[in-house]
Structure formats: structure tokens, C-alpha cells
mmCIF file of C-alpha atoms in Angstrom:
data_model
loop_
_atom_site.group_PDB
_atom_site.id
_atom_site.type_symbol
_atom_site.label_atom_id
_atom_site.label_comp_id
_atom_site.label_asym_id
_atom_site.label_seq_id
_atom_site.Cartn_x
_atom_site.Cartn_y
_atom_site.Cartn_z
ATOM 1 C CA ASP S 281 25.903 14.902 -0.909
ATOM 2 C CA GLY S 282 22.435 15.669 0.384
ATOM 3 C CA GLY S 283 20.001 12.869 0.927
ATOM 4 C CA ILE S 284 17.843 10.798 3.231
ATOM 5 C CA THR S 285 19.264 8.078 5.440
ATOM 6 C CA GLN S 286 17.102 5.327 6.871
ATOM 7 C CA SER S 287 18.330 2.874 9.454
ATOM 8 C CA PRO S 288 18.498 0.052 10.068
ATOM 9 C CA LYS S 289 18.122 -1.584 6.665
ATOM 10 C CA TYR S 290 16.646 -4.724 8.252
ATOM 11 C CA LEU S 291 14.789 -4.944 11.561
ATOM 12 C CA PHE S 292 13.157 -7.795 13.427
ATOM 13 C CA ARG S 293 10.393 -7.376 15.973
ATOM 14 C CA LYS S 294 9.402 -9.752 18.728
ATOM 15 C CA GLU S 295 5.828 -10.187 19.900
ATOM 16 C CA GLY S 296 4.707 -7.279 22.105
ATOM 17 C CA GLN S 297 7.745 -5.168 21.302
ATOM 18 C CA ASN S 298 7.895 -1.587 20.075
ATOM 19 C CA VAL S 299 10.548 -0.794 17.484
ATOM 20 C CA THR S 300 11.742 2.546 16.124
ATOM 21 C CA LEU S 301 12.828 3.235 12.563
ATOM 22 C CA SER S 302 15.177 6.120 11.986
ATOM 23 C CA CYS S 303 14.939 8.704 9.185
ATOM 24 C CA GLU S 304 17.405 11.585 8.844
ATOM 25 C CA GLN S 305 17.656 14.123 6.027
ATOM 26 C CA ASN S 306 20.172 16.867 5.233
ATOM 27 C CA LEU S 307 18.213 18.404 2.364
ATOM 28 C CA ASN S 308 16.822 21.224 4.549
ATOM 29 C CA HIS S 309 13.299 20.040 3.707
ATOM 30 C CA ASP S 310 10.440 21.002 5.997
ATOM 31 C CA ALA S 311 8.039 18.205 5.010
ATOM 32 C CA MET S 312 8.737 14.560 5.838
ATOM 33 C CA TYR S 313 6.695 11.413 5.263
ATOM 34 C CA TRP S 314 6.474 7.757 6.249
ATOM 35 C CA TYR S 315 5.032 5.190 3.868
ATOM 36 C CA ARG S 316 4.380 1.495 4.166
ATOM 37 C CA GLN S 317 4.840 -0.707 1.106
ATOM 38 C CA ASP S 318 3.284 -4.149 0.824
ATOM 39 C CA PRO S 319 3.538 -6.325 -2.284
ATOM 40 C CA GLY S 320 0.983 -5.355 -4.904
ATOM 41 C CA GLN S 321 -0.415 -2.434 -2.907
ATOM 42 C CA GLY S 322 1.893 0.426 -3.759
ATOM 43 C CA LEU S 323 2.766 2.976 -1.074
ATOM 44 C CA ARG S 324 0.372 3.924 1.700
ATOM 45 C CA LEU S 325 0.874 7.006 3.856
ATOM 46 C CA ILE S 326 1.308 6.424 7.596
ATOM 47 C CA TYR S 327 2.190 9.894 8.915
ATOM 48 C CA TYR S 328 3.536 13.141 7.565
ATOM 49 C CA SER S 329 4.975 16.290 9.091
ATOM 50 C CA GLN S 330 5.057 19.712 7.496
ATOM 51 C CA ILE S 331 7.000 21.458 10.248
ATOM 52 C CA VAL S 332 8.862 20.744 13.470
ATOM 53 C CA ASN S 333 6.630 19.691 16.376
ATOM 54 C CA ASP S 334 3.659 19.081 14.085
ATOM 55 C CA PHE S 335 2.510 15.934 12.290
ATOM 56 C CA GLN S 336 -0.622 14.548 10.679
ATOM 57 C CA LYS S 337 -2.068 11.062 10.385
ATOM 58 C CA GLY S 338 -2.138 9.451 6.995
ATOM 59 C CA ASP S 339 -4.415 6.676 5.761
ATOM 60 C CA ILE S 340 -2.988 3.886 7.957
ATOM 61 C CA ALA S 341 -1.736 5.544 11.172
ATOM 62 C CA GLU S 342 -3.191 2.996 13.618
ATOM 63 C CA GLY S 343 -0.460 1.133 15.492
ATOM 64 C CA TYR S 344 2.228 3.688 14.626
ATOM 65 C CA SER S 345 3.576 6.833 16.285
ATOM 66 C CA VAL S 346 5.998 9.572 15.220
ATOM 67 C CA SER S 347 7.801 12.599 16.598
ATOM 68 C CA ARG S 348 9.348 15.629 14.911
ATOM 69 C CA GLU S 349 11.620 17.344 17.426
ATOM 70 C CA LYS S 350 14.193 18.361 14.839
ATOM 71 C CA LYS S 351 13.844 19.426 11.219
ATOM 72 C CA GLU S 352 16.313 16.758 10.130
ATOM 73 C CA SER S 353 14.737 13.802 11.907
ATOM 74 C CA PHE S 354 11.378 12.014 11.724
ATOM 75 C CA PRO S 355 11.505 8.658 13.561
ATOM 76 C CA LEU S 356 8.664 6.147 13.254
ATOM 77 C CA THR S 357 7.736 3.799 16.092
ATOM 78 C CA VAL S 358 5.899 0.609 15.229
ATOM 79 C CA THR S 359 4.009 -0.269 18.388
ATOM 80 C CA SER S 360 2.779 -3.639 19.610
ATOM 81 C CA ALA S 361 -0.721 -2.499 18.608
ATOM 82 C CA GLN S 362 0.269 -2.920 14.949
ATOM 83 C CA LYS S 363 -0.641 -6.575 14.466
ATOM 84 C CA ASN S 364 0.737 -6.957 10.958
ATOM 85 C CA PRO S 365 3.919 -4.900 10.857
ATOM 86 C CA THR S 366 5.840 -6.954 8.314
ATOM 87 C CA ALA S 367 6.459 -4.576 5.408
ATOM 88 C CA PHE S 368 8.958 -2.298 3.703
ATOM 89 C CA TYR S 369 8.953 1.177 5.260
ATOM 90 C CA LEU S 370 9.980 4.217 3.246
ATOM 91 C CA CYS S 371 10.752 7.720 4.477
ATOM 92 C CA ALA S 372 10.562 10.733 2.172
ATOM 93 C CA SER S 373 10.975 14.492 2.322
ATOM 94 C CA LYS S 374 10.185 17.493 0.144
ATOM 95 C CA VAL S 375 10.179 21.248 0.075
ATOM 96 C CA TYR S 376 7.133 22.446 1.997
ATOM 97 C CA GLY S 377 4.478 24.566 0.319
ATOM 98 C CA ASN S 378 5.586 24.078 -3.278
ATOM 99 C CA SER S 379 3.533 21.235 -4.629
ATOM 100 C CA ASN S 380 5.416 21.156 -7.934
ATOM 101 C CA GLN S 381 8.431 19.623 -6.298
ATOM 102 C CA PRO S 382 9.091 15.881 -6.027
ATOM 103 C CA GLN S 383 9.575 13.805 -2.930
ATOM 104 C CA HIS S 384 13.025 12.432 -2.149
ATOM 105 C CA PHE S 385 13.147 8.917 -0.701
ATOM 106 C CA GLY S 386 15.464 6.959 1.539
ATOM 107 C CA ASP S 387 16.379 3.342 0.781
ATOM 108 C CA GLY S 388 13.895 1.861 3.198
ATOM 109 C CA THR S 389 13.789 -0.391 6.243
ATOM 110 C CA ARG S 390 12.454 -3.923 5.946
ATOM 111 C CA LEU S 391 10.666 -4.984 9.127
ATOM 112 C CA SER S 392 9.914 -8.621 9.876
ATOM 113 C CA ILE S 393 8.345 -10.506 12.767
ATOM 114 C CA LEU S 394 10.450 -13.008 14.731
ATOM 115 C CA SER N 760 -9.326 6.072 -1.509
ATOM 116 C CA GLN N 761 -7.387 8.425 -3.755
ATOM 117 C CA GLN N 762 -4.936 5.730 -4.709
ATOM 118 C CA GLY N 763 -4.447 5.513 -8.445
ATOM 119 C CA GLU N 764 -4.255 2.408 -10.529
ATOM 120 C CA GLU N 765 -1.600 1.420 -12.996
ATOM 121 C CA ASP N 766 -1.626 -1.045 -15.798
ATOM 122 C CA PRO N 767 -0.282 -3.373 -16.721
ATOM 123 C CA GLN N 768 0.743 -4.777 -13.333
ATOM 124 C CA ALA N 769 3.692 -6.457 -15.036
ATOM 125 C CA LEU N 770 5.381 -5.985 -18.386
ATOM 126 C CA SER N 771 8.162 -7.990 -19.995
ATOM 127 C CA ILE N 772 9.907 -6.781 -23.162
ATOM 128 C CA GLN N 773 13.094 -7.318 -25.140
ATOM 129 C CA GLU N 774 15.937 -4.844 -24.934
ATOM 130 C CA GLY N 775 15.527 -2.123 -27.540
ATOM 131 C CA GLU N 776 11.727 -2.241 -27.522
ATOM 132 C CA ASN N 777 9.537 0.529 -26.152
ATOM 133 C CA ALA N 778 7.656 0.142 -22.869
ATOM 134 C CA THR N 779 4.379 1.887 -22.126
ATOM 135 C CA MET N 780 2.638 1.944 -18.768
ATOM 136 C CA ASN N 781 -0.535 3.740 -17.771
ATOM 137 C CA CYS N 782 -1.876 5.424 -14.660
ATOM 138 C CA SER N 783 -5.482 6.340 -13.923
ATOM 139 C CA TYR N 784 -6.768 8.463 -11.066
ATOM 140 C CA LYS N 785 -10.151 9.431 -9.708
ATOM 141 C CA THR N 786 -10.303 13.139 -8.873
ATOM 142 C CA SER N 787 -8.786 16.352 -10.226
ATOM 143 C CA ILE N 788 -5.061 16.803 -9.834
ATOM 144 C CA ASN N 789 -2.561 19.631 -9.542
ATOM 145 C CA ASN N 790 0.228 17.481 -10.907
ATOM 146 C CA LEU N 791 1.233 13.884 -11.529
ATOM 147 C CA GLN N 792 4.661 12.422 -10.934
ATOM 148 C CA TRP N 793 6.386 9.231 -12.067
ATOM 149 C CA TYR N 794 8.876 7.384 -9.898
ATOM 150 C CA ARG N 795 11.109 4.378 -10.405
ATOM 151 C CA GLN N 796 11.985 1.781 -7.774
ATOM 152 C CA ASN N 797 14.743 -0.791 -8.107
ATOM 153 C CA SER N 798 14.242 -3.957 -6.088
ATOM 154 C CA GLY N 799 14.757 -3.360 -2.383
ATOM 155 C CA ARG N 800 15.511 0.334 -2.824
ATOM 156 C CA GLY N 801 13.735 3.660 -2.378
ATOM 157 C CA LEU N 802 11.857 5.521 -5.080
ATOM 158 C CA VAL N 803 13.618 7.849 -7.477
ATOM 159 C CA HIS N 804 11.753 10.740 -9.090
ATOM 160 C CA LEU N 805 11.654 10.626 -12.888
ATOM 161 C CA ILE N 806 9.362 13.350 -14.148
ATOM 162 C CA LEU N 807 6.565 15.705 -13.012
ATOM 163 C CA ILE N 808 3.776 16.894 -15.287
ATOM 164 C CA ARG N 809 1.423 19.683 -14.280
ATOM 165 C CA SER N 810 -2.314 19.576 -14.896
ATOM 166 C CA ASN N 811 -2.067 22.243 -17.614
ATOM 167 C CA GLU N 812 0.579 20.276 -19.527
ATOM 168 C CA ARG N 813 -0.190 17.517 -22.017
ATOM 169 C CA GLU N 814 3.218 16.051 -22.743
ATOM 170 C CA LYS N 815 6.689 16.152 -21.275
ATOM 171 C CA HIS N 816 10.022 14.592 -22.277
ATOM 172 C CA SER N 817 13.156 13.723 -20.366
ATOM 173 C CA GLY N 818 15.811 11.746 -22.226
ATOM 174 C CA ARG N 819 14.228 8.427 -23.239
ATOM 175 C CA LEU N 820 11.119 9.135 -21.174
ATOM 176 C CA ARG N 821 7.910 10.601 -22.546
ATOM 177 C CA VAL N 822 4.942 11.329 -20.287
ATOM 178 C CA THR N 823 1.476 12.300 -21.454
ATOM 179 C CA LEU N 824 -1.455 13.537 -19.402
ATOM 180 C CA ASP N 825 -5.118 13.511 -20.377
ATOM 181 C CA THR N 826 -7.078 15.252 -17.637
ATOM 182 C CA SER N 827 -10.410 14.610 -19.373
ATOM 183 C CA LYS N 828 -9.793 10.868 -19.063
ATOM 184 C CA LYS N 829 -7.972 11.216 -15.752
ATOM 185 C CA SER N 830 -5.062 9.219 -17.044
ATOM 186 C CA SER N 831 -1.356 9.440 -17.779
ATOM 187 C CA SER N 832 1.108 7.270 -19.628
ATOM 188 C CA LEU N 833 4.859 6.771 -19.329
ATOM 189 C CA LEU N 834 6.753 5.672 -22.427
ATOM 190 C CA ILE N 835 10.323 4.435 -22.183
ATOM 191 C CA THR N 836 11.924 4.258 -25.604
ATOM 192 C CA ALA N 837 14.751 1.945 -26.665
ATOM 193 C CA SER N 838 14.636 0.098 -23.352
ATOM 194 C CA ARG N 839 17.746 -1.294 -21.677
ATOM 195 C CA ALA N 840 18.229 -4.099 -19.194
ATOM 196 C CA ALA N 841 19.039 -1.421 -16.607
ATOM 197 C CA ASP N 842 15.474 -0.078 -16.969
ATOM 198 C CA THR N 843 14.211 -3.195 -15.161
ATOM 199 C CA ALA N 844 12.379 -1.821 -12.119
ATOM 200 C CA SER N 845 8.930 -0.965 -10.783
ATOM 201 C CA TYR N 846 7.373 2.278 -11.918
ATOM 202 C CA PHE N 847 4.836 4.246 -9.863
ATOM 203 C CA CYS N 848 2.683 7.268 -10.549
ATOM 204 C CA ALA N 849 1.836 9.679 -7.740
ATOM 205 C CA THR N 850 -0.826 12.369 -7.785
ATOM 206 C CA ASP N 851 -1.175 15.671 -5.944
ATOM 207 C CA HIS N 852 -4.836 16.553 -5.459
ATOM 208 C CA PHE N 853 -4.252 20.200 -4.557
ATOM 209 C CA THR N 854 -3.203 19.401 -0.997
ATOM 210 C CA GLY N 855 0.299 20.616 -1.728
ATOM 211 C CA ASN N 856 2.010 18.186 0.561
ATOM 212 C CA GLN N 857 0.260 14.834 0.317
ATOM 213 C CA PHE N 858 0.604 12.455 -2.601
ATOM 214 C CA TYR N 859 -1.250 9.302 -3.590
ATOM 215 C CA PHE N 860 0.688 6.492 -5.213
ATOM 216 C CA GLY N 861 -0.537 3.978 -7.743
ATOM 217 C CA THR N 862 -0.040 0.253 -7.384
ATOM 218 C CA GLY N 863 2.923 0.183 -9.742
ATOM 219 C CA THR N 864 4.008 -1.548 -12.947
ATOM 220 C CA SER N 865 6.820 -4.080 -12.749
ATOM 221 C CA LEU N 866 8.956 -3.812 -15.890
ATOM 222 C CA THR N 867 11.406 -6.511 -16.943
ATOM 223 C CA VAL N 868 13.715 -5.803 -19.874
ATOM 224 C CA ILE N 869 15.283 -8.958 -21.250
ATOM 225 C CA PRO N 870 18.809 -8.545 -22.636
#
């Protein structure tokens, strides 16, 4: 079955450490997204990518970095510059260029500070 | 911010009752989508309504859109305990590939 896989499900970060969240999709979607979810604030866009080797900042990109070397993969790195990284991180993908298509989501990674 | 707002923030009903939640947005949209999220899981797409549509049905779900009021509502009829989840609206403001999510409504259906 096609879908989006996020790993790990739970992740712990130490002070000053960078951590990378994995997102892989086999839906053949061009566009991929990373969102951060905090309680009571809904989803906020961190980064998105419409095509391989290209990505755009979302509303809250500071302290995060991404790469898009393969169509299937869009990893997110939470850097030590992100001072409040504790949140639920969601990856999504969709067909590029057709706005009347929904996003498909993975099951998230919950990041906590040690 | 383009982020929409939903109300109520939380809703608790008895099984068999109908549940209505609302979403408001600020600027013109191409379409509006509703998603469901079970606790600790990703979002699942429920229904998409285009700006030139006023009402759409899918099973027990009914979505309405009033572009003059910049608002949408999601009605779940004959609710079940399994409908307990958070529900989010998301809007496409003609960017084609970027969506703005509301703050969500937490629905609890009591058996």
C-alpha cells in the first residue's frame, strides 16, 4: 500500500544537539511538507518542497533545515538553534500543481527535550 | 497570518447526536478541506469543497461553504464513539501547494 512513513515515532534531543526526522513516501508525489503541531495551535508550516533539489521556507523555518535529494525523501533537521523544539512533527505530501487534491500525512514524530 | 479559526474548540456530545463545527478564514480561497486527527496520529483527509460549491456530502459528513461570510461548517450526523477525534479545516488561497490549517475542534462522542 502507498503511504508516508515517518521515523522515529519518538525522539529525544539533548542540549546543543541536532536531530534528524525521517519522512519517506511511495505515493509518487512531487510536493512534500513539514508541519509542527503544538497544543491548541493547529499545524504550522516549517518547510515545503515542490520538486527535487528545491524547497521553500514556511512560516516557522528558523532553527530547522531540510534537504530534498530524492523524490521519495524529505528529511527535517531540528538544529540546536531551535530553542523550543518540543512538539509533534508531521510530514505530508500531495500531487504537485493540482490544488484540488488533498495532502496525505504520516503518523508523526514526537520530539522531546532531555 | 492566514491561519483559520475553528469553533468550538471542544465539543462533547452523546452517541447518536449530530456534531457541528465551524471554520472561518480571512482571505479568498480556491478550496477548503476538512481533516480528522485521532490522538497521536497523522491527519486523514475527509472532504474537499471548492470555492464555487456550496454544499458537499460524504457518508455521514455534510460540509457547507459560504464564501460571502468566509466560513465553512462540518456536520457529522448520527455520531459514533469512533468519531472521537480532532477536526481541522485547511484552506488553499490560490497558491496551489500551500495550505493553512485552523486551530481544530476536539470532538468527544460519549457512548
